[in-house]
Short mmCIF file of C-alpha atoms in Angstrom, two decimals:
data_model
loop_
_atom_site.label_atom_id
_atom_site.label_comp_id
_atom_site.label_asym_id
_atom_site.label_seq_id
_atom_site.Cartn_x
_atom_site.Cartn_y
_atom_site.Cartn_z
CA MET A 1 8.26 45.94 13.82
CA ASN A 2 4.57 46.76 14.14
CA ARG A 3 3.67 48.95 17.11
CA LEU A 4 0.74 50.90 18.58
CA ALA A 5 0.86 54.20 20.45
CA ILE A 6 -0.24 54.38 24.08
CA THR A 7 -2.01 57.73 24.35
CA GLY A 8 -3.85 57.31 27.66
CA ILE A 9 -3.58 55.23 30.82
CA GLY A 10 -5.92 54.62 33.74
CA LEU A 11 -5.16 52.59 36.84
CA VAL A 12 -6.85 51.59 40.10
CA ASP A 13 -5.51 48.97 42.49
CA ASN A 14 -4.92 48.43 46.19
CA LEU A 15 -2.27 51.17 46.14
CA GLY A 16 -4.29 54.06 44.70
CA ASN A 17 -6.94 55.47 42.37
CA ASN A 18 -4.74 56.85 39.57
CA PRO A 19 -1.44 55.93 37.91
CA MET A 20 0.68 58.54 39.72
CA ASP A 21 -0.56 57.65 43.21
CA CYS A 22 -0.27 53.94 42.52
CA PHE A 23 3.30 54.20 41.28
CA THR A 24 4.40 56.46 44.12
CA GLU A 25 2.84 54.14 46.69
CA TYR A 26 4.54 51.15 45.08
CA GLN A 27 7.91 52.77 45.60
CA THR A 28 7.41 54.23 49.07
CA GLY A 29 4.35 52.82 50.85
CA PRO A 30 3.86 49.72 53.02
CA ILE A 31 2.86 46.36 51.63
CA PRO A 32 -0.97 46.30 51.86
CA ILE A 33 -2.96 43.55 53.52
CA PRO A 34 -5.72 42.18 51.24
CA VAL A 35 -9.23 42.84 52.56
CA ASP A 36 -12.42 41.23 51.28
CA GLY A 37 -14.40 43.92 49.46
CA SER A 38 -11.83 46.59 50.27
CA PHE A 39 -12.45 48.94 47.36
CA SER A 40 -15.32 51.40 47.04
CA ALA A 41 -15.14 53.56 43.92
CA GLN A 42 -16.69 57.01 43.67
CA LYS A 43 -18.74 57.99 40.64
CA ASP A 44 -16.62 59.99 38.21
CA ASN A 45 -18.19 63.09 36.66
CA LEU A 46 -17.01 61.97 33.23
CA ILE A 47 -19.17 58.85 33.34
CA GLU A 48 -22.72 59.16 32.08
CA VAL A 49 -24.22 56.54 34.38
CA LYS A 50 -27.28 57.31 36.45
CA ALA A 51 -26.58 57.12 40.19
CA PRO A 52 -29.08 54.29 40.98
CA ILE A 53 -27.49 52.12 38.28
CA TYR A 54 -23.95 53.02 39.31
CA ASN A 55 -24.61 52.26 42.96
CA ARG A 56 -25.74 48.73 42.09
CA LEU A 57 -22.65 47.95 40.06
CA LEU A 58 -20.12 45.45 41.36
CA ASP A 59 -16.82 46.93 42.48
CA VAL A 60 -15.00 45.48 39.49
CA ASN A 61 -17.30 47.40 37.14
CA LYS A 62 -16.95 50.62 39.12
CA ILE A 63 -13.19 50.54 39.06
CA SER A 64 -13.18 49.60 35.38
CA LEU A 65 -15.31 52.64 34.51
CA HIS A 66 -13.03 54.78 36.63
CA THR A 67 -9.89 53.70 34.77
CA VAL A 68 -11.48 54.34 31.38
CA ALA A 69 -12.55 57.85 32.44
CA ASP A 70 -9.03 58.57 33.68
CA ALA A 71 -7.39 57.24 30.52
CA LEU A 72 -9.66 59.36 28.28
CA LYS A 73 -9.01 62.68 30.02
CA THR A 74 -6.80 64.08 27.25
CA ILE A 75 -8.25 62.13 24.31
CA PRO A 76 -10.64 63.84 21.85
CA TYR A 77 -14.09 62.27 21.87
CA SER A 78 -15.05 59.88 19.09
CA ASP A 79 -17.78 57.29 18.80
CA ASN A 80 -15.70 55.26 16.32
CA VAL A 81 -14.03 53.37 19.16
CA PHE A 82 -13.65 49.65 19.83
CA THR A 83 -13.95 48.51 23.45
CA LEU A 84 -11.83 45.55 24.61
CA PHE A 85 -12.35 45.02 28.32
CA SER A 86 -12.28 41.79 30.28
CA THR A 87 -12.79 40.34 33.74
CA LEU A 88 -12.53 36.87 35.24
CA THR A 89 -14.18 37.54 38.60
CA ALA A 90 -17.21 39.77 37.90
CA GLY A 91 -20.34 38.09 39.21
CA ASN A 92 -18.57 35.56 41.41
CA THR A 93 -19.73 37.25 44.61
CA THR A 94 -23.27 37.53 43.20
CA PHE A 95 -23.40 33.83 42.39
CA GLN A 96 -22.03 33.12 45.84
CA ASP A 97 -24.76 35.21 47.48
CA TYR A 98 -27.61 33.73 45.42
CA GLY A 99 -26.38 30.18 45.02
CA THR A 100 -27.60 28.79 48.34
CA ASP A 101 -31.06 30.34 48.00
CA LEU A 102 -32.01 29.77 44.38
CA GLY A 103 -33.25 26.23 44.94
CA ASP A 104 -36.00 27.09 47.40
CA GLY A 105 -36.94 30.41 45.80
CA LYS A 106 -36.45 32.49 48.96
CA ASN A 107 -34.09 34.97 47.36
CA ARG A 108 -35.50 37.06 44.51
CA VAL A 109 -33.00 37.18 41.66
CA LYS A 110 -32.17 40.69 40.47
CA PRO A 111 -31.55 40.57 36.70
CA ARG A 112 -29.16 43.52 36.62
CA GLN A 113 -26.92 41.89 39.20
CA LEU A 114 -26.99 38.53 37.47
CA LEU A 115 -26.11 40.15 34.14
CA GLN A 116 -22.91 41.45 35.71
CA GLY A 117 -21.80 37.85 35.87
CA CYS A 118 -21.59 37.77 32.07
CA ARG A 119 -17.94 38.06 31.17
CA ASP A 120 -18.60 40.67 28.49
CA PHE A 121 -20.88 42.84 30.65
CA THR A 122 -18.07 45.25 31.53
CA ALA A 123 -17.16 45.85 27.88
CA GLY A 124 -20.78 46.63 27.02
CA LEU A 125 -21.20 48.86 30.07
CA ILE A 126 -18.15 50.91 29.07
CA ALA A 127 -19.32 51.30 25.46
CA GLN A 128 -22.78 52.43 26.60
CA SER A 129 -21.44 54.75 29.28
CA PHE A 130 -19.07 56.60 26.96
CA GLY A 131 -21.09 56.46 23.76
CA PHE A 132 -18.75 54.22 21.77
CA THR A 133 -20.48 52.66 18.76
CA GLY A 134 -17.69 50.37 17.60
CA GLY A 135 -17.60 46.76 18.66
CA ALA A 136 -17.34 45.77 22.32
CA THR A 137 -16.11 42.42 23.54
CA SER A 138 -14.04 40.60 26.13
CA PHE A 139 -11.45 37.83 26.21
CA ASN A 140 -11.01 34.86 28.51
CA SER A 141 -7.46 33.52 28.43
CA ALA A 142 -7.05 32.93 32.16
CA CYS A 143 -4.41 35.20 33.71
CA ALA A 144 -2.90 35.98 30.29
CA THR A 145 -6.19 37.60 29.24
CA SER A 146 -5.20 41.25 29.00
CA LEU A 147 -2.03 40.61 26.98
CA TYR A 148 -3.96 38.37 24.59
CA GLN A 149 -6.26 41.35 24.09
CA LEU A 150 -3.33 43.48 23.01
CA ASP A 151 -2.66 41.12 20.13
CA TYR A 152 -6.26 41.53 18.94
CA ALA A 153 -5.95 45.32 19.22
CA PHE A 154 -3.39 45.28 16.39
CA HIS A 155 -6.05 43.87 14.06
CA LEU A 156 -8.42 46.74 14.91
CA ALA A 157 -6.20 49.81 14.96
CA LYS A 158 -6.59 50.83 11.30
CA ARG A 159 -10.39 50.66 11.45
CA TYR A 160 -11.05 52.70 14.59
CA ASP A 161 -9.95 56.10 15.88
CA TYR A 162 -8.70 54.38 19.02
CA ILE A 163 -9.17 51.28 21.13
CA VAL A 164 -10.12 51.23 24.79
CA CYS A 165 -8.21 48.19 26.01
CA GLY A 166 -8.26 47.06 29.62
CA ALA A 167 -9.19 44.52 32.23
CA GLY A 168 -10.22 44.50 35.86
CA ASP A 169 -10.78 42.02 38.64
CA SER A 170 -11.68 41.93 42.31
CA ALA A 171 -10.47 38.55 43.53
CA ASN A 172 -10.42 39.26 47.28
CA ASN A 173 -13.57 37.27 47.98
CA LEU A 174 -14.51 33.88 49.35
CA TRP A 175 -15.33 32.37 45.96
CA ASP A 176 -11.99 33.14 44.28
CA SER A 177 -9.87 32.57 47.38
CA THR A 178 -11.49 29.15 47.79
CA PHE A 179 -10.83 28.36 44.13
CA PHE A 180 -7.09 28.91 44.53
CA ASP A 181 -7.04 27.21 47.91
CA LYS A 182 -8.59 24.04 46.46
CA LEU A 183 -5.99 24.11 43.68
CA GLY A 184 -3.30 24.18 46.37
CA VAL A 185 -1.72 27.43 45.16
CA LEU A 186 -3.10 29.99 47.64
CA GLY A 187 -0.27 31.54 49.64
CA SER A 188 0.12 33.31 52.97
CA LYS A 189 2.15 36.27 51.67
CA SER A 190 2.74 38.01 48.35
CA ALA A 191 6.38 37.17 47.70
CA PRO A 192 7.28 36.24 44.11
CA PHE A 193 10.83 34.86 43.79
CA ASP A 194 11.28 34.92 47.57
CA ASP A 195 13.06 31.89 49.03
CA ASP A 196 10.08 31.36 51.33
CA ARG A 197 7.29 32.01 48.80
CA ASP A 198 4.30 29.72 49.20
CA GLY A 199 1.73 30.73 46.57
CA ILE A 200 -0.66 33.29 45.18
CA ILE A 201 -2.13 36.24 47.05
CA THR A 202 -5.18 37.60 45.25
CA GLY A 203 -5.53 41.32 44.61
CA GLU A 204 -7.94 43.73 42.98
CA GLY A 205 -7.57 46.42 40.39
CA ALA A 206 -8.17 47.54 36.84
CA GLY A 207 -5.99 49.01 34.15
CA CYS A 208 -6.86 50.73 30.88
CA LEU A 209 -4.81 51.70 27.83
CA ILE A 210 -5.94 53.98 25.03
CA LEU A 211 -4.26 52.51 21.96
CA MET A 212 -3.95 54.24 18.59
CA ASP A 213 -2.39 53.66 15.24
CA VAL A 214 0.88 55.60 15.47
CA HIS A 215 0.21 57.63 12.32
CA LYS A 216 -3.26 58.64 13.55
CA ALA A 217 -1.84 59.80 16.87
CA ILE A 218 0.78 61.93 15.12
CA GLU A 219 -1.75 63.35 12.63
CA LYS A 220 -4.11 64.34 15.46
CA ASN A 221 -1.23 65.75 17.53
CA ILE A 222 -2.09 63.52 20.48
CA PRO A 223 0.82 63.09 22.94
CA ILE A 224 2.28 59.60 22.93
CA ILE A 225 3.15 58.09 26.32
CA GLY A 226 4.86 55.02 24.90
CA TYR A 227 4.47 52.13 22.50
CA ILE A 228 3.58 48.47 22.58
CA TYR A 229 4.83 46.08 19.92
CA GLN A 230 2.93 43.12 18.52
CA PRO A 231 2.76 40.66 21.43
CA GLY A 232 4.20 37.20 21.27
CA ILE A 233 1.41 34.67 21.89
CA ALA A 234 2.07 30.96 22.41
CA SER A 235 1.06 27.79 24.23
CA ASP A 236 3.01 25.03 25.93
CA GLY A 237 1.46 22.33 23.77
CA VAL A 238 2.41 18.86 24.95
CA GLU A 239 5.31 20.24 27.00
CA GLY A 240 3.15 21.31 29.98
CA ASP A 241 0.01 20.37 31.82
CA PHE A 242 -3.08 22.39 32.71
CA VAL A 243 -1.82 23.77 36.05
CA ASN A 244 1.97 23.56 36.01
CA PRO A 245 3.68 25.79 33.41
CA SER A 246 6.42 24.75 31.04
CA ALA A 247 9.10 27.09 29.73
CA PHE A 248 8.27 26.15 26.15
CA GLY A 249 5.36 28.52 25.50
CA LEU A 250 6.91 31.45 27.36
CA LYS A 251 10.21 31.18 25.50
CA LYS A 252 8.35 31.12 22.20
CA ALA A 253 6.23 34.12 23.22
CA MET A 254 9.25 36.15 24.39
CA GLY A 255 11.11 35.31 21.19
CA LEU A 256 8.21 36.44 19.02
CA ALA A 257 7.78 39.63 21.06
CA THR A 258 11.42 40.71 20.70
CA GLN A 259 12.18 39.87 17.07
CA GLY A 260 14.63 42.41 15.70
CA ILE A 261 15.42 43.93 19.11
CA ASP A 262 18.92 43.95 20.60
CA LYS A 263 18.68 42.10 23.92
CA ASN A 264 21.00 44.68 25.49
CA ASP A 265 18.36 47.37 24.92
CA ILE A 266 15.87 45.68 27.27
CA GLY A 267 16.06 47.26 30.73
CA PHE A 268 14.06 44.66 32.62
CA VAL A 269 11.45 41.93 32.36
CA SER A 270 8.25 42.44 34.35
CA ALA A 271 7.60 38.80 35.14
CA HIS A 272 4.24 37.11 35.65
CA ALA A 273 5.72 35.84 38.93
CA THR A 274 2.72 34.74 40.99
CA GLY A 275 4.75 33.45 43.94
CA THR A 276 4.24 29.73 43.33
CA LEU A 277 7.24 27.46 43.80
CA GLN A 278 7.28 25.87 40.36
CA GLY A 279 5.87 28.80 38.37
CA ASP A 280 8.47 31.34 39.50
CA GLU A 281 11.31 28.85 39.02
CA SER A 282 10.22 27.97 35.49
CA GLU A 283 9.70 31.59 34.44
CA TYR A 284 12.98 32.87 35.88
CA ASN A 285 14.97 30.15 34.11
CA ALA A 286 13.16 30.82 30.84
CA ILE A 287 13.93 34.54 31.07
CA GLN A 288 17.61 33.92 31.80
CA ASP A 289 17.88 31.44 28.94
CA MET A 290 16.48 34.05 26.54
CA PHE A 291 17.92 37.23 28.08
CA PRO A 292 20.98 36.48 30.24
CA TYR A 293 21.83 39.14 32.83
CA VAL A 294 18.60 41.13 32.31
CA ASP A 295 16.92 42.28 35.54
CA VAL A 296 13.66 40.57 36.52
CA VAL A 297 10.90 42.39 38.45
CA GLY A 298 8.04 40.80 40.39
CA LEU A 299 5.42 43.55 40.76
CA LYS A 300 2.91 41.20 42.39
CA SER A 301 5.06 41.43 45.52
CA LYS A 302 3.06 44.55 46.32
CA LEU A 303 0.04 44.36 44.01
CA GLY A 304 -1.06 40.79 44.55
CA HIS A 305 -2.45 38.80 41.65
CA THR A 306 -5.08 40.88 39.86
CA MET A 307 -6.17 38.04 37.58
CA ALA A 308 -7.25 39.23 34.11
CA GLY A 309 -6.07 42.74 34.95
CA ASN A 310 -2.53 41.80 35.91
CA GLY A 311 -1.01 42.05 32.43
CA ILE A 312 -2.14 45.60 31.65
CA ILE A 313 -1.84 46.80 35.26
CA GLU A 314 1.78 45.68 35.45
CA LEU A 315 2.44 46.97 31.93
CA ILE A 316 1.37 50.43 33.11
CA TYR A 317 3.76 50.24 36.08
CA SER A 318 6.52 49.21 33.68
CA VAL A 319 5.82 52.16 31.37
CA MET A 320 5.91 54.57 34.30
CA ALA A 321 9.19 53.09 35.52
CA LEU A 322 10.81 53.44 32.10
CA LYS A 323 9.58 57.04 31.83
CA ARG A 324 11.40 57.74 35.11
CA ASN A 325 14.55 55.86 34.07
CA ILE A 326 14.29 53.32 36.86
CA ILE A 327 13.99 49.57 37.29
CA PRO A 328 11.54 48.85 40.14
CA LYS A 329 12.45 46.69 43.11
CA THR A 330 10.75 43.45 44.07
CA PHE A 331 9.54 43.54 47.68
CA ILE A 332 10.93 40.29 49.10
CA ASN A 333 13.14 39.23 52.01
CA SER A 334 15.69 36.96 50.33
CA THR A 335 16.08 35.27 46.97
CA LYS A 336 18.40 32.80 45.30
CA TYR A 337 17.67 34.33 41.91
CA ARG A 338 20.58 36.60 41.11
CA TYR A 339 18.88 38.95 38.66
CA VAL A 340 15.64 39.53 40.57
CA THR A 341 15.68 43.16 41.65
CA THR A 342 15.77 43.81 45.39
CA LYS A 343 16.62 47.51 45.06
CA THR A 344 15.41 50.24 42.73
CA ARG A 345 18.06 50.94 40.10
CA ALA A 346 18.65 53.61 37.48
CA THR A 347 18.52 52.70 33.80
CA ASP A 348 18.80 54.47 30.47
CA CYS A 349 17.08 51.65 28.60
CA LYS A 350 13.87 52.51 26.78
CA TYR A 351 12.51 48.98 26.46
CA ALA A 352 10.97 46.52 28.90
CA LEU A 353 9.24 43.19 28.45
CA LYS A 354 6.00 42.18 30.17
CA ASN A 355 5.05 38.51 30.58
CA SER A 356 1.72 36.91 31.44
CA LEU A 357 0.90 33.23 31.87
CA GLY A 358 -2.39 31.40 32.22
CA PHE A 359 -3.76 27.97 33.10
CA GLY A 360 -3.64 25.58 30.18
CA GLY A 361 -0.13 26.60 29.16
CA LYS A 362 -1.13 30.01 27.78
CA ALA A 363 1.78 32.42 27.39
CA ALA A 364 2.03 36.03 26.27
CA SER A 365 4.81 38.59 26.18
CA VAL A 366 4.79 42.19 24.99
CA LEU A 367 7.63 44.63 24.35
CA ILE A 368 7.14 48.14 25.73
CA GLU A 369 8.99 51.25 24.55
CA VAL A 370 9.04 54.82 25.83
CA THR A 371 10.42 57.90 24.14
#
């Protein structure tokens, strides 16, 4: 099976500013309460961005730069790098602020702030900030965005020294909260698979992977943290509708992602698990149909839903769990789903599966391996 080496990771979310702090806080800290505009990133010395420009960046762009800088700490510099970095929420607060005033011309539009509403702004900002001269682009596949990116990374790995692959979102704002509220899926607590779950709680964060062709990583003697295999990508087709997921696409994606792998070697599935009544039910049943008796983890119970970032953010948590030989717990009160983890458990498995789902029946699943 085709795989890429993970040689660097960067992570910022509502639990911390680096992978170690985030993972430790997930295991031991309290469940955070979402706060509108809660994150304020500090300029990293590794980022060549002038202070006046940096200070005017939206939070999502600050935290995205931060994760890239963290992920690159042990990676030799190259300009032959492709940047894949996406966001679904960048610019939403700007449009909210300007929207009511644009008609009468009272509020002067600031071009640099408006440009941050372009979905590919973050990718270009990263390439410029770090001097990468390969291509730079973003994806928009709803909440499956960052796992869809991983599939594209496999097409690029031979041509570039490495790929900066990540996504970030800051959805704790009026615009995005109202969006989910009007859809009828905004919840009052972050509780995937809980018997009393009632919907999505938005979160904020960014995650970054440095991905390399395995042979290049070995030749350059770059330590390998783990591996991702070619993701399974699928859609529900006529089986689902735009909002409510079907099991069809996810089953196909999980099957494609695990071709040739013994099901008994998979330690756990990191589910998409947003906390909606129908979504969690459908996903759990699909997982059990494909992988009976495998543990299921709902990381959003403590992270909230980080939109485009959720796939890579939760993939990083899964890698860190496997490296420590544990299966993480899901922070819930009670659940009817037998194989949802409610306690942290030990494991000697070296594989985990990460799922992401998106509006329109989009489904993605990626197999993770650690050494």
